[in-house]
Amino acid sequence: MAHPAARVLGMLELLQSHHRLTGPELAARLDVDQRTVRRYADTLVELGIPVLAARGRYGGYRLRPGYKLPPLMLTDDEAVAVLLGLVAAEHLGLGTAAPATDLAQAKIRRVLPTSLAERLDAVQETLGLSLRRRADTPRPATATLLALGAATRSRHRVSIGYRSWGGEASQRDLDPYGLVFHSGRWYVTGHDHLRGQIRTFRLDRIGSVDVGTATFSVPDGFDPVGHVTRSLAGVAYRWEVEVLLEADLEQARRRVPPSVAELTATDDGILLRTRAEDLTGMAQMLAGLGWPFTVVRPDELRAAVGAYAALLAGYAERSPGPVIPA
């Protein structure tokens, strides 16, 4: 906060978040002397912001009671942080119903100095993110996310209108234990009173949320993220797969996320358990890990691994033809 203008804004932020601050307190937080604090207070008054100063033992600086500050006042660093967060949210799918993210970016850009806005545009145009949401991924309604967030924090039961992947509509009473963002989608997990067990629901399939008066308690030690990733990894597929990996557990966890497989340390190695619809894809994944492995089941996976190995061997036997310049 080296620039004087930034310190003036910093003083305004401090007065906004505290009922009263003394001159020495403000001087210490702004890294200036008390004389400079008085000058900053005068500057704020000149800008039309009613800063009240009182002398004596209980004196200090405060804003006039009832004064409402503008809804958004950001320093350059804060504006950059917000805009980069919005850009990341858009790319990862964290945003809710469009076009809220784009509109928020546009509003903040309008109040930025031209030079800073141009530099931010350059960052956004050249920024690459390794993770990106699929263009066809549905987004949840903002009202749905906010209502479930509030109910989860206050631990109030909700009634949700839900549509399954097959289009079947149902009404559920749910004790929401946690919200989770995973692989480009929002989920809520909690006790589903219709099924009598903990279930996971996609927010973009929730059509309505009604917060009730009944309250609930979250089971001790419950991990929403862990439960969601395990439940997604356990979705029914054609093949039940078990493979022993010759690697340590820490290595395996870095390469194989919980949404892909369950990993367990055993005396014979790391036991990978998962489900697969296509064994060719499973063979490709195992080969890509680069560790020795033993197929426990199914036997059909051995054949798939052998076929993939033969395919790679065939590629290795290829000889390049003459290279013709373009």
mmCIF file of C-alpha atoms in Angstrom:
data_model
loop_
_atom_site.group_PDB
_atom_site.id
_atom_site.type_symbol
_atom_site.label_atom_id
_atom_site.label_comp_id
_atom_site.label_asym_id
_atom_site.label_seq_id
_atom_site.Cartn_x
_atom_site.Cartn_y
_atom_site.Cartn_z
ATOM 1 C CA MET A 1 0.000 0.000 0.000
ATOM 2 C CA ALA A 2 2.837 2.386 -0.972
ATOM 3 C CA HIS A 3 0.849 4.977 -2.976
ATOM 4 C CA PRO A 4 -0.898 7.698 -0.879
ATOM 5 C CA ALA A 5 -4.190 7.141 -2.726
ATOM 6 C CA ALA A 6 -4.065 3.445 -1.816
ATOM 7 C CA ARG A 7 -3.509 4.364 1.844
ATOM 8 C CA VAL A 8 -6.498 6.729 1.782
ATOM 9 C CA LEU A 9 -8.653 3.909 0.403
ATOM 10 C CA GLY A 10 -7.150 1.622 3.016
ATOM 11 C CA MET A 11 -8.177 4.027 5.769
ATOM 12 C CA LEU A 12 -11.705 4.112 4.350
ATOM 13 C CA GLU A 13 -11.812 0.321 4.347
ATOM 14 C CA LEU A 14 -10.659 0.214 7.982
ATOM 15 C CA LEU A 15 -13.294 2.740 9.053
ATOM 16 C CA GLN A 16 -15.947 0.780 7.194
ATOM 17 C CA SER A 17 -15.102 -2.449 9.006
ATOM 18 C CA HIS A 18 -14.596 -0.960 12.521
ATOM 19 C CA HIS A 19 -16.920 1.134 14.666
ATOM 20 C CA ARG A 20 -14.058 3.402 15.777
ATOM 21 C CA LEU A 21 -10.284 3.475 15.495
ATOM 22 C CA THR A 22 -7.855 5.743 17.298
ATOM 23 C CA GLY A 23 -5.192 7.773 15.550
ATOM 24 C CA PRO A 24 -2.355 5.504 16.740
ATOM 25 C CA GLU A 25 -4.284 2.387 15.609
ATOM 26 C CA LEU A 26 -4.809 3.811 12.124
ATOM 27 C CA ALA A 27 -1.222 5.010 11.916
ATOM 28 C CA ALA A 28 0.085 1.557 12.809
ATOM 29 C CA ARG A 29 -2.142 -0.240 10.309
ATOM 30 C CA LEU A 30 -1.385 2.201 7.487
ATOM 31 C CA ASP A 31 2.324 2.474 8.372
ATOM 32 C CA VAL A 32 2.219 6.270 8.600
ATOM 33 C CA ASP A 33 2.374 8.844 11.395
ATOM 34 C CA GLN A 34 -0.676 10.345 13.126
ATOM 35 C CA ARG A 35 -0.283 13.654 11.314
ATOM 36 C CA THR A 36 -0.661 11.820 7.997
ATOM 37 C CA VAL A 37 -3.758 10.055 9.361
ATOM 38 C CA ARG A 38 -5.335 13.461 10.016
ATOM 39 C CA ARG A 39 -4.500 14.517 6.473
ATOM 40 C CA TYR A 40 -6.081 11.326 5.065
ATOM 41 C CA ALA A 41 -9.213 12.018 7.116
ATOM 42 C CA ASP A 42 -9.401 15.516 5.624
ATOM 43 C CA THR A 43 -9.017 14.035 2.138
ATOM 44 C CA LEU A 44 -11.951 11.673 2.726
ATOM 45 C CA VAL A 45 -14.086 14.564 3.967
ATOM 46 C CA GLU A 46 -13.216 16.538 0.822
ATOM 47 C CA LEU A 47 -14.436 13.554 -1.221
ATOM 48 C CA GLY A 48 -17.806 13.744 0.521
ATOM 49 C CA ILE A 49 -17.290 10.892 2.962
ATOM 50 C CA PRO A 50 -18.367 11.945 6.481
ATOM 51 C CA VAL A 51 -15.413 11.008 8.682
ATOM 52 C CA LEU A 52 -15.952 12.142 12.265
ATOM 53 C CA ALA A 53 -12.979 12.853 14.529
ATOM 54 C CA ALA A 54 -13.102 13.179 18.312
ATOM 55 C CA ARG A 55 -10.353 14.103 20.760
ATOM 56 C CA GLY A 56 -9.736 12.741 24.224
ATOM 57 C CA ARG A 57 -9.476 9.359 25.902
ATOM 58 C CA TYR A 58 -12.367 7.880 23.932
ATOM 59 C CA GLY A 59 -11.641 9.825 20.788
ATOM 60 C CA GLY A 60 -10.688 8.540 17.387
ATOM 61 C CA TYR A 61 -12.075 8.336 13.880
ATOM 62 C CA ARG A 62 -15.320 6.826 12.648
ATOM 63 C CA LEU A 63 -17.845 7.157 9.858
ATOM 64 C CA ARG A 64 -21.063 9.034 10.539
ATOM 65 C CA PRO A 65 -23.691 6.542 11.853
ATOM 66 C CA GLY A 66 -26.060 5.435 9.103
ATOM 67 C CA TYR A 67 -23.738 6.440 6.274
ATOM 68 C CA LYS A 68 -23.768 3.883 3.465
ATOM 69 C CA LEU A 69 -20.614 3.507 1.443
ATOM 70 C CA PRO A 70 -20.736 2.778 -2.292
ATOM 71 C CA PRO A 71 -21.389 -0.944 -2.888
ATOM 72 C CA LEU A 72 -17.969 -1.642 -4.383
ATOM 73 C CA MET A 73 -14.661 0.144 -3.840
ATOM 74 C CA LEU A 74 -11.571 -1.860 -4.782
ATOM 75 C CA THR A 75 -7.893 -1.073 -4.928
ATOM 76 C CA ASP A 76 -6.002 -2.140 -8.070
ATOM 77 C CA ASP A 77 -4.677 -5.281 -6.364
ATOM 78 C CA GLU A 78 -8.163 -6.219 -5.151
ATOM 79 C CA ALA A 79 -9.691 -5.640 -8.600
ATOM 80 C CA VAL A 80 -7.039 -7.851 -10.214
ATOM 81 C CA ALA A 81 -7.714 -10.592 -7.658
ATOM 82 C CA VAL A 82 -11.484 -10.442 -8.283
ATOM 83 C CA LEU A 83 -11.151 -10.433 -12.070
ATOM 84 C CA LEU A 84 -8.696 -13.343 -12.126
ATOM 85 C CA GLY A 85 -11.058 -15.244 -9.844
ATOM 86 C CA LEU A 86 -13.939 -14.589 -12.246
ATOM 87 C CA VAL A 87 -11.855 -15.729 -15.221
ATOM 88 C CA ALA A 88 -10.889 -18.949 -13.421
ATOM 89 C CA ALA A 89 -14.495 -19.547 -12.355
ATOM 90 C CA GLU A 90 -15.686 -19.231 -15.938
ATOM 91 C CA HIS A 91 -13.054 -21.629 -17.286
ATOM 92 C CA LEU A 92 -13.560 -24.232 -14.569
ATOM 93 C CA GLY A 93 -17.360 -24.091 -14.584
ATOM 94 C CA LEU A 94 -17.628 -22.667 -11.058
ATOM 95 C CA GLY A 95 -20.011 -19.955 -12.240
ATOM 96 C CA THR A 96 -23.754 -20.271 -11.999
ATOM 97 C CA ALA A 97 -26.338 -19.337 -14.607
ATOM 98 C CA ALA A 98 -24.917 -17.311 -17.501
ATOM 99 C CA PRO A 99 -24.188 -14.495 -18.148
ATOM 100 C CA ALA A 100 -23.521 -13.491 -14.517
ATOM 101 C CA THR A 101 -19.734 -13.977 -14.702
ATOM 102 C CA ASP A 102 -19.312 -11.958 -17.894
ATOM 103 C CA LEU A 103 -21.497 -9.141 -16.556
ATOM 104 C CA ALA A 104 -19.523 -9.001 -13.296
ATOM 105 C CA GLN A 105 -16.245 -8.770 -15.235
ATOM 106 C CA ALA A 106 -17.637 -5.966 -17.385
ATOM 107 C CA LYS A 107 -18.797 -3.948 -14.360
ATOM 108 C CA ILE A 108 -15.415 -4.135 -12.653
ATOM 109 C CA ARG A 109 -13.542 -3.287 -15.877
ATOM 110 C CA ARG A 110 -15.588 -0.113 -16.303
ATOM 111 C CA VAL A 111 -14.183 1.366 -13.074
ATOM 112 C CA LEU A 112 -10.543 0.368 -13.671
ATOM 113 C CA PRO A 113 -7.904 2.780 -14.929
ATOM 114 C CA THR A 114 -7.403 2.302 -18.682
ATOM 115 C CA SER A 115 -3.797 1.142 -18.370
ATOM 116 C CA LEU A 116 -4.669 -1.501 -15.758
ATOM 117 C CA ALA A 117 -7.693 -2.701 -17.755
ATOM 118 C CA GLU A 118 -5.510 -3.125 -20.857
ATOM 119 C CA ARG A 119 -2.906 -5.125 -18.949
ATOM 120 C CA LEU A 120 -5.616 -7.353 -17.491
ATOM 121 C CA ASP A 121 -7.029 -7.920 -20.974
ATOM 122 C CA ALA A 122 -3.562 -9.010 -22.083
ATOM 123 C CA VAL A 123 -3.344 -11.504 -19.203
ATOM 124 C CA GLN A 124 -6.782 -12.936 -19.978
ATOM 125 C CA GLU A 125 -6.066 -13.270 -23.704
ATOM 126 C CA THR A 126 -2.788 -15.122 -23.096
ATOM 127 C CA LEU A 127 -3.767 -17.131 -20.023
ATOM 128 C CA GLY A 128 -3.926 -20.912 -20.371
ATOM 129 C CA LEU A 129 -5.618 -23.177 -17.815
ATOM 130 C CA SER A 130 -4.955 -26.901 -17.650
ATOM 131 C CA LEU A 131 -8.527 -27.559 -16.527
ATOM 132 C CA ARG A 132 -11.479 -26.334 -18.542
ATOM 133 C CA ARG A 133 -15.197 -27.013 -18.279
ATOM 134 C CA ARG A 134 -16.995 -28.727 -21.140
ATOM 135 C CA ALA A 135 -19.005 -26.274 -23.205
ATOM 136 C CA ASP A 136 -22.165 -28.371 -22.840
ATOM 137 C CA THR A 137 -21.968 -28.661 -19.031
ATOM 138 C CA PRO A 138 -25.236 -27.318 -17.526
ATOM 139 C CA ARG A 139 -24.915 -24.684 -14.826
ATOM 140 C CA PRO A 140 -26.962 -24.549 -11.621
ATOM 141 C CA ALA A 141 -29.274 -21.644 -10.906
ATOM 142 C CA THR A 142 -27.750 -19.016 -8.635
ATOM 143 C CA ALA A 143 -30.779 -19.166 -6.334
ATOM 144 C CA THR A 144 -30.327 -22.944 -5.965
ATOM 145 C CA LEU A 145 -26.664 -22.634 -4.963
ATOM 146 C CA LEU A 146 -27.316 -19.818 -2.481
ATOM 147 C CA ALA A 147 -30.328 -21.506 -0.881
ATOM 148 C CA LEU A 148 -28.463 -24.796 -0.405
ATOM 149 C CA GLY A 149 -25.389 -22.981 0.916
ATOM 150 C CA ALA A 150 -27.474 -21.165 3.524
ATOM 151 C CA ALA A 151 -29.349 -24.332 4.535
ATOM 152 C CA THR A 152 -26.111 -26.317 4.786
ATOM 153 C CA ARG A 153 -24.560 -23.732 7.098
ATOM 154 C CA SER A 154 -27.650 -23.322 9.289
ATOM 155 C CA ARG A 155 -28.371 -27.085 9.125
ATOM 156 C CA HIS A 156 -31.977 -26.785 8.027
ATOM 157 C CA ARG A 157 -33.727 -29.524 6.086
ATOM 158 C CA VAL A 158 -34.735 -28.645 2.546
ATOM 159 C CA SER A 159 -37.273 -29.985 0.081
ATOM 160 C CA ILE A 160 -35.882 -30.198 -3.450
ATOM 161 C CA GLY A 161 -37.499 -30.868 -6.773
ATOM 162 C CA TYR A 162 -35.084 -33.186 -8.570
ATOM 163 C CA ARG A 163 -34.820 -34.597 -12.090
ATOM 164 C CA SER A 164 -32.767 -37.796 -12.528
ATOM 165 C CA TRP A 165 -30.427 -38.489 -15.442
ATOM 166 C CA GLY A 166 -33.293 -40.374 -17.073
ATOM 167 C CA GLY A 167 -35.652 -37.394 -16.742
ATOM 168 C CA GLU A 168 -37.690 -38.825 -13.849
ATOM 169 C CA ALA A 169 -38.988 -36.095 -11.509
ATOM 170 C CA SER A 170 -39.178 -36.531 -7.740
ATOM 171 C CA GLN A 171 -39.554 -34.481 -4.568
ATOM 172 C CA ARG A 172 -36.926 -35.128 -1.885
ATOM 173 C CA ASP A 173 -36.525 -34.065 1.735
ATOM 174 C CA LEU A 174 -32.790 -33.615 2.201
ATOM 175 C CA ASP A 175 -30.476 -32.816 5.118
ATOM 176 C CA PRO A 176 -27.680 -31.059 3.188
ATOM 177 C CA TYR A 177 -24.299 -31.990 4.698
ATOM 178 C CA GLY A 178 -22.094 -30.177 2.196
ATOM 179 C CA LEU A 179 -21.661 -28.578 -1.230
ATOM 180 C CA VAL A 180 -18.942 -29.923 -3.520
ATOM 181 C CA PHE A 181 -17.579 -28.716 -6.854
ATOM 182 C CA HIS A 182 -15.995 -31.610 -8.733
ATOM 183 C CA SER A 183 -14.927 -32.084 -12.362
ATOM 184 C CA GLY A 184 -16.895 -29.104 -13.608
ATOM 185 C CA ARG A 185 -20.144 -29.822 -11.749
ATOM 186 C CA TRP A 186 -21.778 -28.732 -8.486
ATOM 187 C CA TYR A 187 -23.114 -31.381 -6.084
ATOM 188 C CA VAL A 188 -24.929 -31.421 -2.757
ATOM 189 C CA THR A 189 -24.606 -34.458 -0.529
ATOM 190 C CA GLY A 190 -26.642 -35.348 2.535
ATOM 191 C CA HIS A 191 -29.290 -37.593 4.061
ATOM 192 C CA ASP A 192 -32.090 -38.280 1.584
ATOM 193 C CA HIS A 193 -35.243 -39.071 3.578
ATOM 194 C CA LEU A 194 -36.936 -40.684 0.570
ATOM 195 C CA ARG A 195 -34.209 -43.354 0.280
ATOM 196 C CA GLY A 196 -33.181 -43.345 3.949
ATOM 197 C CA GLN A 197 -29.467 -42.984 3.143
ATOM 198 C CA ILE A 198 -26.790 -40.457 2.222
ATOM 199 C CA ARG A 199 -27.129 -39.523 -1.433
ATOM 200 C CA THR A 200 -25.504 -37.097 -3.852
ATOM 201 C CA PHE A 201 -27.438 -34.763 -6.164
ATOM 202 C CA ARG A 202 -26.315 -32.564 -9.058
ATOM 203 C CA LEU A 203 -27.334 -28.944 -8.560
ATOM 204 C CA ASP A 204 -28.129 -28.364 -12.230
ATOM 205 C CA ARG A 205 -30.851 -31.032 -11.944
ATOM 206 C CA ILE A 206 -32.508 -29.348 -8.961
ATOM 207 C CA GLY A 207 -35.516 -27.317 -10.074
ATOM 208 C CA SER A 208 -36.639 -25.938 -6.713
ATOM 209 C CA VAL A 209 -35.378 -25.561 -3.149
ATOM 210 C CA ASP A 210 -37.636 -24.891 -0.159
ATOM 211 C CA VAL A 211 -35.911 -24.422 3.186
ATOM 212 C CA GLY A 212 -37.901 -25.847 6.105
ATOM 213 C CA THR A 213 -37.799 -25.344 9.855
ATOM 214 C CA ALA A 214 -36.576 -28.827 10.843
ATOM 215 C CA THR A 215 -32.888 -28.996 11.762
ATOM 216 C CA PHE A 216 -30.339 -31.819 11.662
ATOM 217 C CA SER A 217 -26.835 -32.764 12.794
ATOM 218 C CA VAL A 218 -24.008 -33.786 10.485
ATOM 219 C CA PRO A 219 -22.414 -37.159 11.409
ATOM 220 C CA ASP A 220 -19.066 -36.749 13.169
ATOM 221 C CA GLY A 221 -16.155 -36.846 10.763
ATOM 222 C CA PHE A 222 -18.303 -36.738 7.634
ATOM 223 C CA ASP A 223 -16.247 -35.634 4.597
ATOM 224 C CA PRO A 224 -18.491 -34.244 1.811
ATOM 225 C CA VAL A 225 -15.704 -34.161 -0.791
ATOM 226 C CA GLY A 226 -14.599 -37.710 -0.047
ATOM 227 C CA HIS A 227 -18.165 -39.007 -0.111
ATOM 228 C CA VAL A 228 -18.984 -37.354 -3.445
ATOM 229 C CA THR A 229 -15.823 -38.561 -5.180
ATOM 230 C CA ARG A 230 -16.278 -42.106 -3.847
ATOM 231 C CA SER A 231 -19.944 -42.203 -4.852
ATOM 232 C CA LEU A 232 -19.129 -41.018 -8.380
ATOM 233 C CA ALA A 233 -16.355 -43.587 -8.681
ATOM 234 C CA GLY A 234 -18.880 -46.241 -7.627
ATOM 235 C CA VAL A 235 -21.434 -45.541 -10.370
ATOM 236 C CA ALA A 236 -22.533 -48.830 -11.967
ATOM 237 C CA TYR A 237 -20.472 -49.879 -14.997
ATOM 238 C CA ARG A 238 -20.102 -53.129 -16.909
ATOM 239 C CA TRP A 239 -16.815 -54.303 -15.402
ATOM 240 C CA GLU A 240 -15.564 -54.566 -11.811
ATOM 241 C CA VAL A 241 -11.805 -54.004 -11.961
ATOM 242 C CA GLU A 242 -9.075 -54.853 -9.434
ATOM 243 C CA VAL A 243 -5.386 -54.347 -10.209
ATOM 244 C CA LEU A 244 -2.274 -54.490 -8.016
ATOM 245 C CA LEU A 245 0.119 -51.613 -8.703
ATOM 246 C CA GLU A 246 3.823 -51.772 -7.862
ATOM 247 C CA ALA A 247 4.033 -48.249 -6.465
ATOM 248 C CA ASP A 248 3.692 -46.576 -3.098
ATOM 249 C CA LEU A 249 0.392 -45.136 -1.954
ATOM 250 C CA GLU A 250 1.509 -41.499 -2.134
ATOM 251 C CA GLN A 251 2.673 -41.906 -5.743
ATOM 252 C CA ALA A 252 -0.538 -43.638 -6.723
ATOM 253 C CA ARG A 253 -2.751 -40.987 -5.145
ATOM 254 C CA ARG A 254 -0.940 -38.264 -7.075
ATOM 255 C CA ARG A 255 -1.713 -39.994 -10.375
ATOM 256 C CA VAL A 256 -5.098 -41.619 -9.711
ATOM 257 C CA PRO A 257 -7.770 -39.297 -8.243
ATOM 258 C CA PRO A 258 -10.503 -40.660 -5.942
ATOM 259 C CA SER A 259 -13.108 -40.056 -8.663
ATOM 260 C CA VAL A 260 -11.317 -42.618 -10.868
ATOM 261 C CA ALA A 261 -10.522 -45.421 -8.455
ATOM 262 C CA GLU A 262 -10.221 -46.472 -4.820
ATOM 263 C CA LEU A 263 -6.641 -47.138 -3.703
ATOM 264 C CA THR A 264 -5.697 -49.389 -0.760
ATOM 265 C CA ALA A 265 -2.233 -50.331 0.490
ATOM 266 C CA THR A 266 -1.740 -54.134 0.828
ATOM 267 C CA ASP A 267 1.209 -56.441 1.444
ATOM 268 C CA ASP A 268 1.305 -57.216 -2.296
ATOM 269 C CA GLY A 269 1.151 -53.611 -3.517
ATOM 270 C CA ILE A 270 -1.452 -50.901 -4.037
ATOM 271 C CA LEU A 271 -4.837 -52.407 -4.785
ATOM 272 C CA LEU A 272 -6.724 -50.321 -7.333
ATOM 273 C CA ARG A 273 -10.483 -50.893 -7.391
ATOM 274 C CA THR A 274 -12.729 -49.264 -9.943
ATOM 275 C CA ARG A 275 -15.488 -49.871 -12.478
ATOM 276 C CA ALA A 276 -15.213 -49.527 -16.228
ATOM 277 C CA GLU A 277 -17.478 -49.646 -19.221
ATOM 278 C CA ASP A 278 -14.606 -50.036 -21.705
ATOM 279 C CA LEU A 279 -11.631 -52.244 -20.853
ATOM 280 C CA THR A 280 -9.563 -50.823 -23.711
ATOM 281 C CA GLY A 281 -9.625 -47.439 -21.980
ATOM 282 C CA MET A 282 -8.664 -49.113 -18.694
ATOM 283 C CA ALA A 283 -5.701 -50.819 -20.398
ATOM 284 C CA GLN A 284 -4.578 -47.460 -21.787
ATOM 285 C CA MET A 285 -4.811 -45.862 -18.348
ATOM 286 C CA LEU A 286 -2.770 -48.623 -16.685
ATOM 287 C CA ALA A 287 -0.099 -48.446 -19.392
ATOM 288 C CA GLY A 288 0.042 -44.662 -19.019
ATOM 289 C CA LEU A 289 0.807 -44.913 -15.303
ATOM 290 C CA GLY A 290 4.183 -46.443 -16.137
ATOM 291 C CA TRP A 291 4.312 -48.860 -13.174
ATOM 292 C CA PRO A 292 4.378 -52.666 -13.234
ATOM 293 C CA PHE A 293 0.961 -54.095 -12.382
ATOM 294 C CA THR A 294 -0.898 -57.367 -11.995
ATOM 295 C CA VAL A 295 -4.498 -57.784 -13.117
ATOM 296 C CA VAL A 296 -6.569 -59.414 -10.373
ATOM 297 C CA ARG A 297 -9.875 -59.278 -12.240
ATOM 298 C CA PRO A 298 -11.509 -59.522 -14.690
ATOM 299 C CA ASP A 299 -9.645 -61.912 -16.977
ATOM 300 C CA GLU A 300 -10.991 -59.920 -19.922
ATOM 301 C CA LEU A 301 -8.765 -57.025 -18.812
ATOM 302 C CA ARG A 302 -5.687 -59.231 -19.380
ATOM 303 C CA ALA A 303 -6.781 -59.699 -22.967
ATOM 304 C CA ALA A 304 -7.391 -55.950 -23.353
ATOM 305 C CA VAL A 305 -3.914 -55.162 -21.985
ATOM 306 C CA GLY A 306 -2.376 -57.733 -24.346
ATOM 307 C CA ALA A 307 -4.211 -56.290 -27.318
ATOM 308 C CA TYR A 308 -3.096 -52.763 -26.442
ATOM 309 C CA ALA A 309 0.500 -53.959 -25.992
ATOM 310 C CA ALA A 310 0.366 -55.572 -29.448
ATOM 311 C CA LEU A 311 -0.987 -52.325 -30.902
ATOM 312 C CA LEU A 312 1.897 -50.347 -29.389
ATOM 313 C CA ALA A 313 4.385 -52.955 -30.607
ATOM 314 C CA GLY A 314 2.956 -52.576 -34.106
ATOM 315 C CA TYR A 315 3.450 -48.830 -33.914
ATOM 316 C CA ALA A 316 7.064 -49.390 -32.817
ATOM 317 C CA GLU A 317 7.710 -51.543 -35.932
ATOM 318 C CA ARG A 318 6.648 -48.822 -38.332
ATOM 319 C CA SER A 319 9.309 -47.273 -40.539
ATOM 320 C CA PRO A 320 8.957 -43.668 -41.610
ATOM 321 C CA GLY A 321 8.471 -43.025 -45.297
ATOM 322 C CA PRO A 322 10.197 -40.263 -47.228
ATOM 323 C CA VAL A 323 9.544 -36.840 -45.827
ATOM 324 C CA ILE A 324 8.198 -34.476 -48.479
ATOM 325 C CA PRO A 325 8.572 -30.798 -47.601
ATOM 326 C CA ALA A 326 5.332 -28.875 -47.550
#
